[in-house]
């Protein structure tokens, strides 16, 4: 009789655990979060492109230097912002290359979000070095190929797009007011002294107010 009572109690406990699991709230999964970030990136790009930038568009070349990362400044002072640049890959693919954004400078510390010729994005804050990476499937890594990079920095969140497609979201340290740079030659393996990385359309905008952009204008009378 005691054995039957123990079996019944275990059965009742299992049923209660199952019912409790059914009532627990389920948070959004990684795929849903990425969809939200991809939509937000697209909305920011659409809204910002209708406004004049704070800086740019700038064009030129980043000239790599042995033992140093090459940078080009936008000449702005921002915390939350969005930026765009169009890079051209080196025609010679015998050595790896990289390019991307340098931002959030605070003393000797800066945030770097890069892509490279292996088709990978890398979050490489200075001076800590690479802390996260993943595939950038929309990157054109062909010799002489052209790639458009978009960056959104909103508080402690950074979102990277490549050629109009969402690539990744990264967690950033507390925001600081800083200039925004494009950069190349962040890694020794991707630096060839004197190699030029052409760029164009480098521009920086304040983060647009999407709620204002979504307001529908009243219908004119008459």
Short mmCIF file of C-alpha atoms in Angstrom, two decimals:
data_model
loop_
_atom_site.label_atom_id
_atom_site.label_comp_id
_atom_site.label_asym_id
_atom_site.label_seq_id
_atom_site.Cartn_x
_atom_site.Cartn_y
_atom_site.Cartn_z
CA UNK A 1 0.00 0.00 0.00
CA UNK A 2 2.89 2.39 0.77
CA UNK A 3 4.44 1.58 -2.60
CA UNK A 4 1.19 2.43 -4.38
CA UNK A 5 0.98 5.73 -2.46
CA UNK A 6 4.56 6.65 -3.46
CA UNK A 7 3.83 5.91 -7.11
CA UNK A 8 0.70 8.06 -6.99
CA UNK A 9 2.60 10.95 -5.38
CA UNK A 10 5.35 10.77 -8.01
CA UNK A 11 2.73 10.76 -10.76
CA UNK A 12 0.99 13.78 -9.25
CA UNK A 13 4.32 15.64 -8.92
CA UNK A 14 5.21 14.94 -12.56
CA UNK A 15 1.81 16.23 -13.67
CA UNK A 16 2.21 19.45 -11.66
CA UNK A 17 5.70 20.05 -13.11
CA UNK A 18 4.32 19.53 -16.64
CA UNK A 19 1.44 21.95 -16.04
CA UNK A 20 3.83 24.54 -14.60
CA UNK A 21 6.06 24.28 -17.66
CA UNK A 22 3.10 24.99 -19.90
CA UNK A 23 2.36 28.24 -18.06
CA UNK A 24 5.93 29.59 -18.02
CA UNK A 25 6.42 32.56 -20.39
CA UNK A 26 8.68 31.88 -23.34
CA UNK A 27 11.07 34.70 -24.25
CA UNK A 28 11.91 35.62 -27.81
CA UNK A 29 14.51 33.34 -29.34
CA UNK A 30 17.73 34.45 -31.04
CA UNK A 31 16.14 34.27 -34.50
CA UNK A 32 13.33 36.65 -33.49
CA UNK A 33 15.81 39.08 -31.93
CA UNK A 34 17.88 39.05 -35.12
CA UNK A 35 14.77 39.72 -37.21
CA UNK A 36 13.98 42.72 -35.00
CA UNK A 37 17.53 44.07 -35.34
CA UNK A 38 17.50 43.54 -39.11
CA UNK A 39 14.22 45.48 -39.38
CA UNK A 40 15.59 48.24 -37.16
CA UNK A 41 18.74 48.51 -39.31
CA UNK A 42 16.62 48.81 -42.46
CA UNK A 43 14.42 51.46 -40.86
CA UNK A 44 17.43 53.50 -39.73
CA UNK A 45 19.03 53.35 -43.18
CA UNK A 46 15.79 54.41 -44.86
CA UNK A 47 15.23 57.32 -42.48
CA UNK A 48 18.80 58.60 -42.38
CA UNK A 49 19.25 58.59 -46.17
CA UNK A 50 16.52 61.22 -46.41
CA UNK A 51 18.54 63.58 -44.17
CA UNK A 52 21.82 65.43 -44.73
CA UNK A 53 24.73 63.77 -42.88
CA UNK A 54 26.75 65.36 -40.10
CA UNK A 55 29.88 64.55 -42.08
CA UNK A 56 30.67 63.46 -45.62
CA UNK A 57 30.36 61.84 -47.92
CA UNK A 58 34.17 61.46 -47.91
CA UNK A 59 36.30 59.55 -50.40
CA UNK A 60 39.96 58.55 -50.57
CA UNK A 61 42.20 55.62 -49.61
CA UNK A 62 43.40 54.07 -46.38
CA UNK A 63 47.15 53.47 -46.72
CA UNK A 64 48.22 50.55 -44.56
CA UNK A 65 51.26 50.85 -42.31
CA UNK A 66 53.22 48.04 -40.71
CA UNK A 67 52.41 47.75 -36.98
CA UNK A 68 49.69 50.44 -37.13
CA UNK A 69 46.01 50.49 -38.02
CA UNK A 70 45.19 53.07 -40.72
CA UNK A 71 42.23 55.36 -40.03
CA UNK A 72 40.20 58.13 -41.64
CA UNK A 73 38.23 60.47 -39.36
CA UNK A 74 34.72 61.72 -40.01
CA UNK A 75 35.40 64.80 -37.87
CA UNK A 76 32.27 64.46 -35.71
CA UNK A 77 31.46 64.20 -32.00
CA UNK A 78 28.61 61.75 -31.40
CA UNK A 79 27.42 58.98 -29.08
CA UNK A 80 24.41 57.41 -30.84
CA UNK A 81 24.86 57.50 -34.62
CA UNK A 82 24.70 55.64 -37.90
CA UNK A 83 27.48 55.51 -40.49
CA UNK A 84 28.04 54.21 -44.02
CA UNK A 85 31.14 53.57 -46.14
CA UNK A 86 31.83 51.85 -49.45
CA UNK A 87 35.16 49.97 -49.62
CA UNK A 88 36.91 48.46 -52.61
CA UNK A 89 38.82 45.23 -52.05
CA UNK A 90 42.47 45.07 -53.11
CA UNK A 91 42.94 43.73 -56.64
CA UNK A 92 45.76 41.51 -55.39
CA UNK A 93 44.33 38.72 -53.25
CA UNK A 94 47.71 37.17 -52.38
CA UNK A 95 47.50 38.71 -48.88
CA UNK A 96 44.44 38.91 -46.58
CA UNK A 97 42.75 42.27 -46.02
CA UNK A 98 40.35 43.84 -43.54
CA UNK A 99 38.32 47.03 -43.16
CA UNK A 100 35.59 48.42 -40.95
CA UNK A 101 34.70 51.01 -38.31
CA UNK A 102 36.55 52.42 -35.28
CA UNK A 103 34.33 54.33 -32.82
CA UNK A 104 33.52 54.92 -29.18
CA UNK A 105 37.02 56.15 -28.36
CA UNK A 106 37.60 56.73 -24.65
CA UNK A 107 41.21 57.47 -23.84
CA UNK A 108 43.29 54.62 -25.24
CA UNK A 109 40.21 52.39 -25.67
CA UNK A 110 38.16 52.15 -28.86
CA UNK A 111 35.58 49.83 -30.41
CA UNK A 112 36.35 48.20 -33.75
CA UNK A 113 33.90 46.27 -35.90
CA UNK A 114 35.58 44.74 -38.95
CA UNK A 115 35.09 42.40 -41.90
CA UNK A 116 37.89 40.59 -43.69
CA UNK A 117 38.78 38.63 -46.80
CA UNK A 118 37.86 35.31 -45.18
CA UNK A 119 34.20 36.42 -45.18
CA UNK A 120 34.09 36.92 -41.42
CA UNK A 121 33.02 39.86 -39.21
CA UNK A 122 35.10 40.53 -36.09
CA UNK A 123 34.43 42.64 -33.02
CA UNK A 124 37.92 43.72 -31.94
CA UNK A 125 37.91 46.41 -29.25
CA UNK A 126 41.31 48.01 -28.74
CA UNK A 127 43.50 47.11 -26.88
CA UNK A 128 41.74 43.88 -25.86
CA UNK A 129 41.71 42.38 -29.36
CA UNK A 130 39.16 40.10 -31.04
CA UNK A 131 36.33 39.16 -28.70
CA UNK A 132 33.62 37.87 -31.08
CA UNK A 133 33.26 36.89 -34.72
CA UNK A 134 30.97 35.16 -37.19
CA UNK A 135 30.17 34.74 -40.89
CA UNK A 136 29.43 37.77 -43.07
CA UNK A 137 27.75 35.92 -45.91
CA UNK A 138 26.75 39.07 -47.83
CA UNK A 139 30.39 40.23 -48.12
CA UNK A 140 31.88 40.20 -51.64
CA UNK A 141 35.45 39.00 -51.03
CA UNK A 142 36.44 38.85 -54.71
CA UNK A 143 39.54 40.83 -55.80
CA UNK A 144 38.45 44.37 -56.63
CA UNK A 145 34.96 43.74 -55.23
CA UNK A 146 32.95 46.59 -53.70
CA UNK A 147 31.26 46.39 -50.30
CA UNK A 148 28.95 48.82 -48.50
CA UNK A 149 29.16 48.73 -44.70
CA UNK A 150 26.47 50.22 -42.46
CA UNK A 151 26.81 50.70 -38.71
CA UNK A 152 24.19 51.67 -36.14
CA UNK A 153 25.25 52.51 -32.58
CA UNK A 154 22.26 52.89 -30.25
CA UNK A 155 23.28 53.05 -26.60
CA UNK A 156 25.14 49.85 -25.74
CA UNK A 157 24.07 48.08 -28.94
CA UNK A 158 25.95 48.01 -32.23
CA UNK A 159 24.41 46.65 -35.45
CA UNK A 160 26.45 45.90 -38.58
CA UNK A 161 25.10 45.55 -42.11
CA UNK A 162 27.02 44.55 -45.24
CA UNK A 163 25.69 45.32 -48.72
CA UNK A 164 22.26 46.15 -47.35
CA UNK A 165 21.89 42.95 -45.32
CA UNK A 166 21.93 42.54 -41.55
CA UNK A 167 25.07 40.77 -40.32
CA UNK A 168 25.32 40.95 -36.54
CA UNK A 169 24.46 42.70 -33.28
CA UNK A 170 27.10 43.27 -30.61
CA UNK A 171 26.97 44.44 -27.00
CA UNK A 172 29.02 47.60 -26.43
CA UNK A 173 30.39 49.24 -23.27
CA UNK A 174 28.64 52.35 -21.87
CA UNK A 175 28.33 55.07 -24.52
CA UNK A 176 30.88 57.85 -24.90
CA UNK A 177 30.95 60.90 -27.14
CA UNK A 178 33.57 60.30 -29.81
CA UNK A 179 34.62 60.79 -33.39
CA UNK A 180 33.87 58.02 -35.89
CA UNK A 181 36.58 56.47 -38.08
CA UNK A 182 36.95 53.93 -40.83
CA UNK A 183 39.99 51.69 -40.49
CA UNK A 184 42.08 48.95 -42.10
CA UNK A 185 45.10 46.89 -41.10
CA UNK A 186 43.83 46.16 -37.59
CA UNK A 187 45.53 42.74 -37.62
CA UNK A 188 49.15 42.05 -38.50
CA UNK A 189 48.05 39.28 -40.86
CA UNK A 190 45.90 41.71 -42.88
CA UNK A 191 48.46 44.52 -43.14
CA UNK A 192 50.72 45.10 -46.14
CA UNK A 193 52.87 48.18 -45.68
CA UNK A 194 51.91 50.78 -48.29
CA UNK A 195 48.84 48.92 -49.60
CA UNK A 196 45.91 51.23 -50.40
CA UNK A 197 42.30 50.39 -49.55
CA UNK A 198 40.05 52.76 -51.58
CA UNK A 199 36.83 54.02 -50.03
CA UNK A 200 34.00 56.40 -50.91
CA UNK A 201 30.69 57.69 -49.52
CA UNK A 202 31.94 57.67 -45.92
CA UNK A 203 29.24 59.56 -44.01
CA UNK A 204 27.92 59.82 -40.46
CA UNK A 205 24.42 60.81 -39.31
CA UNK A 206 22.76 61.37 -35.96
CA UNK A 207 20.54 58.42 -35.12
CA UNK A 208 17.18 59.29 -36.75
CA UNK A 209 13.96 59.55 -34.78
CA UNK A 210 12.03 56.66 -36.29
CA UNK A 211 8.80 57.53 -34.51
CA UNK A 212 8.83 60.99 -36.11
CA UNK A 213 9.70 59.51 -39.51
CA UNK A 214 6.71 57.17 -39.25
CA UNK A 215 4.17 59.92 -38.66
CA UNK A 216 1.75 60.32 -41.55
CA UNK A 217 1.45 63.83 -42.88
CA UNK A 218 -2.12 65.22 -42.81
CA UNK A 219 -3.96 65.20 -46.09
CA UNK A 220 -3.95 68.69 -47.60
CA UNK A 221 -7.34 70.32 -48.08
CA UNK A 222 -8.68 71.96 -51.24
#
